[in-house]
Amino acid sequence: MALRIIMFYRYYVPHLLLRQQNIQILGPKLSFHLSRASSYNYYRNLNHTDTQTNFSIKPKFSSFITDSEIQIEFSHHDPGVARINNGSFGCSPASVIAALQQWQLKWLRQPDHFYFNELQKGILKSRKAVKDLINAEDVDEISIVDNATTAVAIVLHQMQWAFSEGKFKKGDAVIILQCAYGAVKNSIKAYFSRAGGYVIEVPFQFPVKSSEEIVSEFQMALVKEKAGGRRVRLAMIDHVTSMPSVVLPVKKLVEVCRKEGVDQVFIDGAHGVGCVDVDVQEIGADFYTSNLHKWFFCPASVAFLYCRKSVTHSELHHPMVSHDYGKGLAIESGWIGTRDYSPSLVVPSAVEFTNRFEGGIEGIRRRNHDAVVEMGNMLAKAWGTNLGTPPDMCASMIMVGIPACLGVSSDDDALKLRTHLRENFGVEVHIYYQMPRHEEVATPAGYARVSHQVYNKVDDYYKFRDAINQLVSDGFTYT
């Protein structure tokens, strides 16, 4: 009898708690992920070290994931909202969330064992998964961090020290595009400019007609500064710009930087992995960062920083200094104090999820691109507007002009329209304001950044289309 009581509390009670917790968070449709067999097995693995008793029971799926299975994986999304803004915060399927919670429970059950025996092994597995995803040469080139903004801070902090130690001179420069992400610009102010650095900001014209005009503008800026004797220490280039969303020709831009003598090149691929093809050896930059919560189905917050082998790793340090300082960036980043490291450990689970799709993450990326172009064209036709880029310069996001009669004439108007669509129509989409060029007064000043991810349905875009048409019909305007 005593043995039965022990077994009940050791296995069955935790199973019930886990099942109840996940149902509350993810919804009743997800119970198939938390079958009694898989939960029982999970707690066996937590309580036994004998490898003969450790076995895995995986849910049986069809050859490739079905539409109904996709909807079940994302049934925790609000069903009343057309969620076409994946680019802002990403998404995570139920199976990855379940893995996240298992890691959290492992930590909570026995923190000392988890820290000393599990954590670094798990982070190394995530680093290896990232290495394969981006075709890095060596796993030592990969550090797991919490956000692309953290990766930017790591590199710029190193450059701040280069100024203070006399390696850089006052007036040495960083070059960025005008459309660089706001947090990146602020990091440059905080680390680079305050140390005495100079910022070259290359104009960025939108709507974009071709990638050649971007490369030409960028090269002209470098040639001009070089002729004036300016030393450019770093180029920071987006792979996919945030707002407006444009896929930049990063390989060509890296080649221009090498030709014009830029010391190092950092590709900000916050939207990179899962959205565009990322091959760091082919791109040829010194640094590459990408969030994995935006387009690779991981929960927030997990990202990586790639540092090419030739870069001096010993000079790079995590801004949060902890016990592993000086052991290399990858090790430093693996422990920055007591916190929840579970997001850093589920990258292999996200890989498993993407492999349930035909073509894996490449297949997902292609289908998202084709679908968002189709939906973008549908919306532009319905509203009598235009796309902000050629289709080959968008990935899983596309810029669609909204009717000029809505009167979006400032960033504040764009935010108000975004809020109005969310609160009154159940449409979540990012709205962008673009100051018209003098010769293009008649073009839309407001654009919607429309995303497509695997959970989206055509009805989401029809809902957005109809909401804008309703506003136009009602005479709604901000002017």
CSV table of C-alpha atoms in Angstrom, one decimal:
chain,number,residue,atom,x,y,z
A,1,MET,CA,0.0,0.0,0.0
A,2,ALA,CA,2.8,2.4,0.9
A,3,LEU,CA,4.5,1.7,-2.5
A,4,ARG,CA,1.2,2.5,-4.3
A,5,ILE,CA,0.9,5.8,-2.5
A,6,ILE,CA,4.4,6.8,-3.3
A,7,MET,CA,3.9,5.9,-7.0
A,8,PHE,CA,0.6,7.9,-7.0
A,9,TYR,CA,2.3,11.1,-5.8
A,10,ARG,CA,5.4,10.5,-7.8
A,11,TYR,CA,3.8,10.0,-11.2
A,12,TYR,CA,0.1,10.5,-11.3
A,13,VAL,CA,-0.2,13.7,-9.3
A,14,PRO,CA,2.5,15.6,-11.3
A,15,HIS,CA,0.8,14.3,-14.5
A,16,LEU,CA,-2.5,15.8,-13.4
A,17,LEU,CA,-0.9,19.1,-12.5
A,18,LEU,CA,0.9,19.3,-15.8
A,19,ARG,CA,-2.2,18.4,-17.7
A,20,GLN,CA,-4.3,21.0,-15.9
A,21,GLN,CA,-1.6,23.7,-16.2
A,22,ASN,CA,-1.3,23.2,-20.0
A,23,ILE,CA,-5.0,23.0,-20.6
A,24,GLN,CA,-5.5,26.3,-18.8
A,25,ILE,CA,-2.8,28.0,-20.8
A,26,LEU,CA,-3.2,26.4,-24.2
A,27,GLY,CA,-6.8,25.4,-24.4
A,28,PRO,CA,-8.6,22.0,-24.4
A,29,LYS,CA,-7.8,21.2,-28.0
A,30,LEU,CA,-4.2,20.7,-27.1
A,31,SER,CA,-4.7,17.7,-24.8
A,32,PHE,CA,-3.3,15.3,-27.3
A,33,HIS,CA,0.1,16.8,-26.7
A,34,LEU,CA,-0.2,15.9,-23.0
A,35,SER,CA,-1.3,12.3,-23.2
A,36,ARG,CA,-1.1,10.2,-20.1
A,37,ALA,CA,1.6,8.1,-21.6
A,38,SER,CA,3.9,11.0,-22.6
A,39,SER,CA,3.4,12.8,-19.3
A,40,TYR,CA,4.0,9.6,-17.3
A,41,ASN,CA,7.2,9.1,-19.3
A,42,TYR,CA,8.4,12.6,-18.8
A,43,TYR,CA,8.2,12.2,-15.0
A,44,ARG,CA,9.9,8.8,-15.2
A,45,ASN,CA,12.8,10.6,-17.0
A,46,LEU,CA,12.9,13.2,-14.2
A,47,ASN,CA,13.0,10.6,-11.4
A,48,HIS,CA,15.3,7.9,-12.9
A,49,THR,CA,18.8,8.0,-14.1
A,50,ASP,CA,19.0,4.4,-15.3
A,51,THR,CA,19.1,4.8,-19.1
A,52,GLN,CA,17.3,1.5,-19.5
A,53,THR,CA,14.2,3.0,-18.0
A,54,ASN,CA,14.4,6.2,-20.1
A,55,PHE,CA,12.3,5.8,-23.2
A,56,SER,CA,10.4,8.4,-25.2
A,57,ILE,CA,6.8,8.1,-26.3
A,58,LYS,CA,6.2,10.6,-29.2
A,59,PRO,CA,2.9,11.5,-30.6
A,60,LYS,CA,2.3,9.8,-33.9
A,61,PHE,CA,1.8,12.3,-36.8
A,62,SER,CA,1.0,11.8,-40.4
A,63,SER,CA,3.8,12.1,-43.0
A,64,PHE,CA,3.5,15.9,-42.9
A,65,ILE,CA,1.5,18.1,-40.6
A,66,THR,CA,-2.1,18.7,-41.7
A,67,ASP,CA,-4.1,21.9,-41.7
A,68,SER,CA,-6.2,20.7,-38.7
A,69,GLU,CA,-3.0,19.8,-36.8
A,70,ILE,CA,-1.6,23.3,-37.5
A,71,GLN,CA,-4.8,24.9,-36.1
A,72,ILE,CA,-4.6,22.7,-33.0
A,73,GLU,CA,-1.0,23.7,-32.5
A,74,PHE,CA,-2.1,27.4,-32.4
A,75,SER,CA,-5.5,27.1,-30.8
A,76,HIS,CA,-4.3,29.2,-27.9
A,77,HIS,CA,-4.4,32.2,-30.2
A,78,ASP,CA,-7.4,34.5,-29.8
A,79,PRO,CA,-10.0,33.1,-32.3
A,80,GLY,CA,-11.6,36.5,-32.7
A,81,VAL,CA,-8.5,38.3,-33.9
A,82,ALA,CA,-7.1,38.3,-37.5
A,83,ARG,CA,-3.5,38.0,-36.4
A,84,ILE,CA,-1.5,39.2,-39.4
A,85,ASN,CA,1.4,40.8,-37.4
A,86,ASN,CA,3.6,37.8,-36.8
A,87,GLY,CA,6.6,40.0,-37.5
A,88,SER,CA,6.3,41.9,-34.2
A,89,PHE,CA,6.2,39.1,-31.6
A,90,GLY,CA,6.2,35.9,-33.5
A,91,CYS,CA,4.4,32.7,-32.4
A,92,SER,CA,5.0,29.4,-30.6
A,93,PRO,CA,3.1,26.2,-31.2
A,94,ALA,CA,1.7,24.1,-28.4
A,95,SER,CA,4.3,21.4,-28.8
A,96,VAL,CA,7.1,23.8,-28.3
A,97,ILE,CA,5.3,25.5,-25.4
A,98,ALA,CA,4.9,22.0,-23.8
A,99,ALA,CA,8.7,21.5,-24.2
A,100,LEU,CA,9.3,24.9,-22.6
A,101,GLN,CA,7.2,24.0,-19.6
A,102,GLN,CA,8.9,20.6,-19.2
A,103,TRP,CA,12.3,22.5,-19.0
A,104,GLN,CA,10.8,24.9,-16.5
A,105,LEU,CA,9.6,22.0,-14.3
A,106,LYS,CA,12.9,20.3,-14.5
A,107,TRP,CA,14.6,23.5,-13.2
A,108,LEU,CA,12.0,23.9,-10.4
A,109,ARG,CA,12.1,20.3,-9.4
A,110,GLN,CA,15.9,20.2,-8.6
A,111,PRO,CA,17.7,23.5,-9.5
A,112,ASP,CA,21.2,22.3,-8.5
A,113,HIS,CA,21.0,19.2,-10.6
A,114,PHE,CA,19.6,21.2,-13.5
A,115,TYR,CA,22.3,23.9,-13.3
A,116,PHE,CA,25.3,21.6,-12.9
A,117,ASN,CA,24.1,18.7,-15.1
A,118,GLU,CA,21.5,19.9,-17.6
A,119,LEU,CA,21.7,23.5,-18.5
A,120,GLN,CA,25.0,23.8,-20.4
A,121,LYS,CA,24.4,20.5,-22.2
A,122,GLY,CA,21.0,21.8,-23.4
A,123,ILE,CA,22.4,25.2,-24.5
A,124,LEU,CA,25.1,23.4,-26.4
A,125,LYS,CA,22.4,21.4,-28.3
A,126,SER,CA,20.7,24.7,-29.2
A,127,ARG,CA,23.9,26.1,-30.4
A,128,LYS,CA,24.5,23.1,-32.6
A,129,ALA,CA,21.0,23.4,-34.0
A,130,VAL,CA,21.6,27.1,-34.8
A,131,LYS,CA,25.0,26.2,-36.4
A,132,ASP,CA,23.2,23.8,-38.8
A,133,LEU,CA,20.4,26.3,-39.5
A,134,ILE,CA,22.7,29.1,-40.6
A,135,ASN,CA,25.6,26.9,-42.1
A,136,ALA,CA,28.2,28.2,-39.6
A,137,GLU,CA,31.6,26.6,-39.8
A,138,ASP,CA,32.0,25.9,-36.1
A,139,VAL,CA,29.6,25.7,-33.0
A,140,ASP,CA,32.1,28.0,-31.2
A,141,GLU,CA,30.9,30.7,-33.5
A,142,ILE,CA,27.4,30.6,-31.9
A,143,SER,CA,26.3,32.2,-28.7
A,144,ILE,CA,22.7,32.0,-27.4
A,145,VAL,CA,21.4,35.3,-26.2
A,146,ASP,CA,17.9,36.6,-25.3
A,147,ASN,CA,17.4,39.0,-28.1
A,148,ALA,CA,19.0,40.5,-31.2
A,149,THR,CA,19.2,43.8,-29.3
A,150,THR,CA,21.4,42.1,-26.8
A,151,ALA,CA,23.7,40.8,-29.6
A,152,VAL,CA,24.0,44.4,-30.9
A,153,ALA,CA,24.9,45.6,-27.5
A,154,ILE,CA,27.7,42.9,-27.2
A,155,VAL,CA,29.4,44.1,-30.3
A,156,LEU,CA,29.0,47.8,-29.7
A,157,HIS,CA,30.2,47.5,-26.1
A,158,GLN,CA,33.4,46.0,-27.5
A,159,MET,CA,33.8,49.0,-29.7
A,160,GLN,CA,33.2,51.4,-26.9
A,161,TRP,CA,36.2,49.8,-25.2
A,162,ALA,CA,38.2,50.1,-28.4
A,163,PHE,CA,37.7,53.9,-28.2
A,164,SER,CA,38.6,54.1,-24.5
A,165,GLU,CA,41.7,51.9,-25.0
A,166,GLY,CA,43.0,54.0,-27.9
A,167,LYS,CA,42.4,51.4,-30.6
A,168,PHE,CA,39.8,53.6,-32.3
A,169,LYS,CA,40.2,57.4,-32.8
A,170,LYS,CA,37.6,60.1,-32.2
A,171,GLY,CA,35.5,60.4,-35.4
A,172,ASP,CA,35.9,56.8,-36.5
A,173,ALA,CA,32.5,55.8,-37.9
A,174,VAL,CA,29.7,53.3,-38.0
A,175,ILE,CA,27.5,53.2,-41.1
A,176,ILE,CA,23.8,52.4,-41.0
A,177,LEU,CA,20.8,52.7,-43.2
A,178,GLN,CA,18.2,55.3,-42.3
A,179,CYS,CA,15.7,52.6,-41.8
A,180,ALA,CA,17.8,50.8,-39.1
A,181,TYR,CA,15.7,49.5,-36.1
A,182,GLY,CA,15.1,52.1,-33.4
A,183,ALA,CA,16.7,50.1,-30.7
A,184,VAL,CA,19.8,49.6,-32.8
A,185,LYS,CA,20.1,53.3,-33.3
A,186,ASN,CA,19.8,53.9,-29.6
A,187,SER,CA,22.5,51.3,-28.9
A,188,ILE,CA,24.8,53.1,-31.3
A,189,LYS,CA,24.1,56.4,-29.4
A,190,ALA,CA,24.7,54.7,-26.0
A,191,TYR,CA,27.9,52.8,-26.8
A,192,PHE,CA,29.4,54.2,-30.0
A,193,SER,CA,28.6,57.9,-30.2
A,194,ARG,CA,29.2,58.6,-26.5
A,195,ALA,CA,32.6,57.1,-26.9
A,196,GLY,CA,33.5,59.6,-29.7
A,197,GLY,CA,32.3,57.7,-32.7
A,198,TYR,CA,30.6,59.2,-35.8
A,199,VAL,CA,27.4,57.9,-37.4
A,200,ILE,CA,26.9,57.8,-41.2
A,201,GLU,CA,23.2,57.4,-41.9
A,202,VAL,CA,22.5,56.4,-45.5
A,203,PRO,CA,19.2,57.7,-46.9
A,204,PHE,CA,16.6,55.1,-47.6
A,205,GLN,CA,13.8,55.8,-50.2
A,206,PHE,CA,10.5,54.0,-49.8
A,207,PRO,CA,8.6,52.7,-51.7
A,208,VAL,CA,11.6,50.7,-53.1
A,209,LYS,CA,11.9,50.0,-56.8
A,210,SER,CA,15.0,47.7,-56.8
A,211,SER,CA,17.9,46.4,-54.7
A,212,GLU,CA,20.4,48.1,-57.0
A,213,GLU,CA,19.3,51.6,-55.8
A,214,ILE,CA,20.0,50.6,-52.2
A,215,VAL,CA,23.5,49.2,-53.0
A,216,SER,CA,24.3,52.3,-55.0
A,217,GLU,CA,23.3,54.7,-52.3
A,218,PHE,CA,25.2,52.8,-49.7
A,219,GLN,CA,28.4,52.6,-51.8
A,220,MET,CA,28.2,56.4,-52.6
A,221,ALA,CA,28.1,57.1,-48.9
A,222,LEU,CA,31.1,55.0,-48.2
A,223,VAL,CA,33.1,56.4,-51.1
A,224,LYS,CA,32.3,60.0,-49.9
A,225,GLU,CA,33.5,59.3,-46.3
A,226,LYS,CA,36.6,57.4,-47.5
A,227,ALA,CA,37.6,60.4,-49.7
A,228,GLY,CA,37.3,62.6,-46.6
A,229,GLY,CA,39.7,60.4,-44.7
A,230,ARG,CA,37.0,58.8,-42.5
A,231,ARG,CA,37.8,55.4,-41.1
A,232,VAL,CA,34.6,53.2,-41.0
A,233,ARG,CA,35.0,50.7,-38.2
A,234,LEU,CA,31.6,49.0,-38.5
A,235,ALA,CA,28.7,48.6,-40.9
A,236,MET,CA,25.4,47.6,-39.4
A,237,ILE,CA,23.0,46.3,-42.1
A,238,ASP,CA,19.5,44.8,-41.7
A,239,HIS,CA,18.8,41.6,-43.5
A,240,VAL,CA,15.0,42.3,-43.4
A,241,THR,CA,14.2,45.8,-42.3
A,242,SER,CA,11.5,46.2,-39.6
A,243,MET,CA,9.5,49.2,-40.8
A,244,PRO,CA,9.1,49.5,-43.7
A,245,SER,CA,9.8,45.8,-44.3
A,246,VAL,CA,12.3,45.2,-47.1
A,247,VAL,CA,14.7,42.3,-47.8
A,248,LEU,CA,18.1,43.9,-48.3
A,249,PRO,CA,20.8,42.5,-50.7
A,250,VAL,CA,23.1,41.7,-47.8
A,251,LYS,CA,25.7,39.7,-49.7
A,252,LYS,CA,26.2,42.6,-52.2
A,253,LEU,CA,26.3,45.1,-49.4
A,254,VAL,CA,29.0,43.0,-47.6
A,255,GLU,CA,31.0,42.9,-50.8
A,256,VAL,CA,30.8,46.7,-51.0
A,257,CYS,CA,32.0,47.1,-47.4
A,258,ARG,CA,35.0,44.8,-48.1
A,259,LYS,CA,35.8,46.7,-51.2
A,260,GLU,CA,35.7,50.1,-49.5
A,261,GLY,CA,37.7,49.0,-46.5
A,262,VAL,CA,35.1,48.8,-43.7
A,263,ASP,CA,36.7,47.0,-40.8
A,264,GLN,CA,33.8,44.8,-39.7
A,265,VAL,CA,30.2,44.1,-40.9
A,266,PHE,CA,27.3,43.2,-38.7
A,267,ILE,CA,24.1,41.9,-40.2
A,268,ASP,CA,21.0,42.5,-38.1
A,269,GLY,CA,18.8,39.6,-39.0
A,270,ALA,CA,16.3,40.1,-36.3
A,271,HIS,CA,13.7,38.8,-38.8
A,272,GLY,CA,16.2,36.4,-40.4
A,273,VAL,CA,15.9,32.8,-39.5
A,274,GLY,CA,12.6,31.3,-40.7
A,275,CYS,CA,11.9,34.4,-42.8
A,276,VAL,CA,14.7,34.4,-45.3
A,277,ASP,CA,17.5,32.1,-46.3
A,278,VAL,CA,20.5,32.5,-43.9
A,279,ASP,CA,23.8,31.1,-44.9
A,280,VAL,CA,26.5,33.0,-42.9
A,281,GLN,CA,29.4,31.6,-44.9
A,282,GLU,CA,27.8,32.8,-48.2
A,283,ILE,CA,26.9,36.2,-46.7
A,284,GLY,CA,30.4,36.7,-45.5
A,285,ALA,CA,29.8,39.1,-42.6
A,286,ASP,CA,31.7,39.2,-39.3
A,287,PHE,CA,28.6,39.1,-37.2
A,288,TYR,CA,25.0,37.9,-37.7
A,289,THR,CA,22.2,37.9,-35.2
A,290,SER,CA,18.6,36.7,-35.4
A,291,ASN,CA,15.7,36.3,-33.1
A,292,LEU,CA,14.3,32.8,-33.0
A,293,HIS,CA,10.9,33.8,-31.5
A,294,LYS,CA,9.8,35.8,-34.5
A,295,TRP,CA,9.9,33.4,-37.4
A,296,PHE,CA,11.3,30.2,-35.9
A,297,PHE,CA,8.5,29.3,-33.5
A,298,CYS,CA,10.5,29.6,-30.3
A,299,PRO,CA,9.0,31.4,-27.3
A,300,ALA,CA,10.4,34.7,-26.2
A,301,SER,CA,13.1,35.3,-25.6
A,302,VAL,CA,15.8,33.5,-27.5
A,303,ALA,CA,18.2,34.7,-30.2
A,304,PHE,CA,21.8,34.0,-31.2
A,305,LEU,CA,24.9,35.9,-32.1
A,306,TYR,CA,27.2,34.5,-34.8
A,307,CYS,CA,30.8,35.7,-34.7
A,308,ARG,CA,33.0,34.6,-37.6
A,309,LYS,CA,36.0,32.5,-36.5
A,310,SER,CA,38.5,35.2,-37.6
A,311,VAL,CA,36.9,37.7,-35.2
A,312,THR,CA,38.7,38.0,-31.9
A,313,HIS,CA,36.2,36.3,-29.6
A,314,SER,CA,38.2,37.1,-26.5
A,315,GLU,CA,37.3,40.8,-26.8
A,316,LEU,CA,33.6,40.1,-26.8
A,317,HIS,CA,31.7,39.9,-23.5
A,318,HIS,CA,28.1,39.7,-22.4
A,319,PRO,CA,26.9,43.0,-21.0
A,320,MET,CA,25.6,41.1,-17.9
A,321,VAL,CA,28.8,40.1,-16.1
A,322,SER,CA,28.5,36.9,-14.1
A,323,HIS,CA,30.7,34.1,-12.8
A,324,ASP,CA,31.8,32.8,-16.2
A,325,TYR,CA,33.3,36.2,-17.3
A,326,GLY,CA,36.4,35.6,-19.4
A,327,LYS,CA,35.6,32.0,-20.5
A,328,GLY,CA,34.4,33.1,-23.9
A,329,LEU,CA,31.2,34.7,-25.1
A,330,ALA,CA,29.3,31.5,-25.7
A,331,ILE,CA,30.0,30.3,-22.1
A,332,GLU,CA,29.4,33.7,-20.6
A,333,SER,CA,26.0,33.9,-22.4
A,334,GLY,CA,25.0,30.5,-21.0
A,335,TRP,CA,24.9,31.8,-17.4
A,336,ILE,CA,24.1,35.4,-16.6
A,337,GLY,CA,22.6,34.9,-13.2
A,338,THR,CA,19.6,33.0,-11.9
A,339,ARG,CA,16.8,33.3,-14.5
A,340,ASP,CA,14.5,31.2,-16.7
A,341,TYR,CA,16.8,29.7,-19.4
A,342,SER,CA,14.0,27.5,-20.8
A,343,PRO,CA,13.6,29.5,-24.0
A,344,SER,CA,17.3,28.9,-24.8
A,345,LEU,CA,16.7,25.1,-24.5
A,346,VAL,CA,13.8,24.6,-26.8
A,347,VAL,CA,15.5,25.3,-30.1
A,348,PRO,CA,15.8,21.6,-31.0
A,349,SER,CA,12.0,21.3,-30.3
A,350,ALA,CA,11.4,24.1,-32.7
A,351,VAL,CA,13.5,22.3,-35.3
A,352,GLU,CA,11.4,19.2,-34.8
A,353,PHE,CA,8.2,21.3,-35.3
A,354,THR,CA,9.5,22.8,-38.6
A,355,ASN,CA,10.5,19.3,-39.8
A,356,ARG,CA,6.9,18.2,-39.6
A,357,PHE,CA,6.3,20.5,-42.7
A,358,GLU,CA,7.2,19.5,-46.2
A,359,GLY,CA,10.5,21.0,-47.0
A,360,GLY,CA,11.1,21.9,-43.3
A,361,ILE,CA,11.8,25.6,-42.6
A,362,GLU,CA,12.7,26.3,-46.2
A,363,GLY,CA,9.3,25.0,-47.3
A,364,ILE,CA,7.6,27.1,-44.6
A,365,ARG,CA,9.5,30.1,-45.8
A,366,ARG,CA,8.6,29.6,-49.5
A,367,ARG,CA,4.9,29.1,-48.7
A,368,ASN,CA,4.8,32.1,-46.4
A,369,HIS,CA,6.4,34.3,-49.1
A,370,ASP,CA,4.0,33.1,-51.9
A,371,ALA,CA,1.0,33.5,-49.6
A,372,VAL,CA,1.9,37.0,-48.4
A,373,VAL,CA,2.5,38.2,-52.0
A,374,GLU,CA,-0.8,36.8,-53.1
A,375,MET,CA,-2.6,38.5,-50.1
A,376,GLY,CA,-0.7,41.7,-50.6
A,377,ASN,CA,-1.8,41.9,-54.2
A,378,MET,CA,-5.4,41.1,-53.2
A,379,LEU,CA,-5.4,43.9,-50.7
A,380,ALA,CA,-3.8,46.5,-53.0
A,381,LYS,CA,-6.3,45.7,-55.7
A,382,ALA,CA,-9.2,45.9,-53.3
A,383,TRP,CA,-8.1,49.4,-52.1
A,384,GLY,CA,-6.7,50.7,-55.4
A,385,THR,CA,-3.3,51.1,-53.9
A,386,ASN,CA,0.2,49.7,-54.4
A,387,LEU,CA,2.8,47.4,-52.9
A,388,GLY,CA,5.8,49.1,-51.2
A,389,THR,CA,8.4,46.7,-52.7
A,390,PRO,CA,8.8,44.3,-55.7
A,391,PRO,CA,7.7,40.8,-54.6
A,392,ASP,CA,11.3,39.6,-54.7
A,393,MET,CA,12.2,42.1,-52.0
A,394,CYS,CA,9.7,40.8,-49.5
A,395,ALA,CA,9.9,37.6,-47.5
A,396,SER,CA,7.1,36.7,-45.1
A,397,MET,CA,6.0,40.3,-44.7
A,398,ILE,CA,4.8,42.8,-47.4
A,399,MET,CA,4.0,46.5,-47.4
A,400,VAL,CA,0.6,47.4,-48.7
A,401,GLY,CA,-0.6,51.0,-49.2
A,402,ILE,CA,-3.8,51.9,-47.4
A,403,PRO,CA,-6.3,54.3,-49.0
A,404,ALA,CA,-5.0,57.9,-48.8
A,405,CYS,CA,-8.5,59.1,-47.9
A,406,LEU,CA,-8.0,57.7,-44.4
A,407,GLY,CA,-5.7,60.6,-43.8
A,408,VAL,CA,-2.7,58.9,-42.1
A,409,SER,CA,-0.3,61.8,-42.0
A,410,SER,CA,2.0,61.0,-39.1
A,411,ASP,CA,3.4,58.2,-36.9
A,412,ASP,CA,0.8,59.1,-34.3
A,413,ASP,CA,-2.0,58.6,-36.9
A,414,ALA,CA,-0.5,55.2,-37.9
A,415,LEU,CA,-0.5,54.1,-34.2
A,416,LYS,CA,-4.1,55.3,-33.8
A,417,LEU,CA,-5.3,53.4,-36.8
A,418,ARG,CA,-3.5,50.3,-35.7
A,419,THR,CA,-5.2,50.5,-32.3
A,420,HIS,CA,-8.6,51.3,-33.9
A,421,LEU,CA,-8.3,48.2,-36.1
A,422,ARG,CA,-7.4,46.0,-33.1
A,423,GLU,CA,-10.1,47.3,-30.7
A,424,ASN,CA,-13.0,47.7,-33.2
A,425,PHE,CA,-12.4,45.1,-35.9
A,426,GLY,CA,-10.3,42.4,-34.3
A,427,VAL,CA,-7.4,42.9,-36.8
A,428,GLU,CA,-3.9,43.0,-35.5
A,429,VAL,CA,-1.6,44.6,-38.1
A,430,HIS,CA,1.3,47.0,-38.1
A,431,ILE,CA,0.7,50.4,-39.7
A,432,TYR,CA,3.6,52.5,-41.1
A,433,TYR,CA,3.6,56.2,-42.0
A,434,GLN,CA,5.8,57.3,-44.9
A,435,MET,CA,6.3,60.9,-45.7
A,436,PRO,CA,5.6,61.3,-49.4
A,437,ARG,CA,8.2,62.5,-51.8
A,438,HIS,CA,7.5,65.9,-53.4
A,439,GLU,CA,6.9,64.2,-56.8
A,440,GLU,CA,4.7,61.5,-55.3
A,441,VAL,CA,2.1,63.5,-53.4
A,442,ALA,CA,-0.7,61.3,-54.7
A,443,THR,CA,0.8,58.0,-53.4
A,444,PRO,CA,-0.4,56.5,-50.1
A,445,ALA,CA,1.3,57.9,-46.9
A,446,GLY,CA,0.1,55.0,-44.8
A,447,TYR,CA,1.2,51.4,-45.4
A,448,ALA,CA,0.2,48.2,-43.6
A,449,ARG,CA,3.0,45.7,-42.9
A,450,VAL,CA,1.2,42.4,-43.5
A,451,SER,CA,2.7,39.1,-42.2
A,452,HIS,CA,2.0,35.5,-43.1
A,453,GLN,CA,2.7,32.6,-40.9
A,454,VAL,CA,1.6,29.0,-41.0
A,455,TYR,CA,-1.4,29.5,-38.8
A,456,ASN,CA,-2.9,32.3,-41.0
A,457,LYS,CA,-6.0,31.7,-43.1
A,458,VAL,CA,-7.3,33.6,-46.1
A,459,ASP,CA,-10.2,34.9,-43.9
A,460,ASP,CA,-7.7,36.9,-41.8
A,461,TYR,CA,-6.9,39.0,-44.8
A,462,TYR,CA,-10.4,39.3,-46.0
A,463,LYS,CA,-11.3,40.6,-42.5
A,464,PHE,CA,-8.6,43.3,-42.8
A,465,ARG,CA,-9.7,44.2,-46.3
A,466,ASP,CA,-13.3,44.6,-45.2
A,467,ALA,CA,-12.4,46.6,-42.2
A,468,ILE,CA,-10.5,49.2,-44.3
A,469,ASN,CA,-13.3,49.2,-46.8
A,470,GLN,CA,-15.8,49.9,-44.0
A,471,LEU,CA,-13.7,52.8,-42.7
A,472,VAL,CA,-13.5,54.3,-46.2
A,473,SER,CA,-17.3,53.8,-46.7
A,474,ASP,CA,-18.0,55.5,-43.3
A,475,GLY,CA,-15.8,58.5,-44.3
A,476,PHE,CA,-13.4,57.8,-41.5
A,477,THR,CA,-10.3,60.0,-41.7
A,478,TYR,CA,-7.6,61.5,-39.5
A,479,THR,CA,-7.3,64.8,-41.4
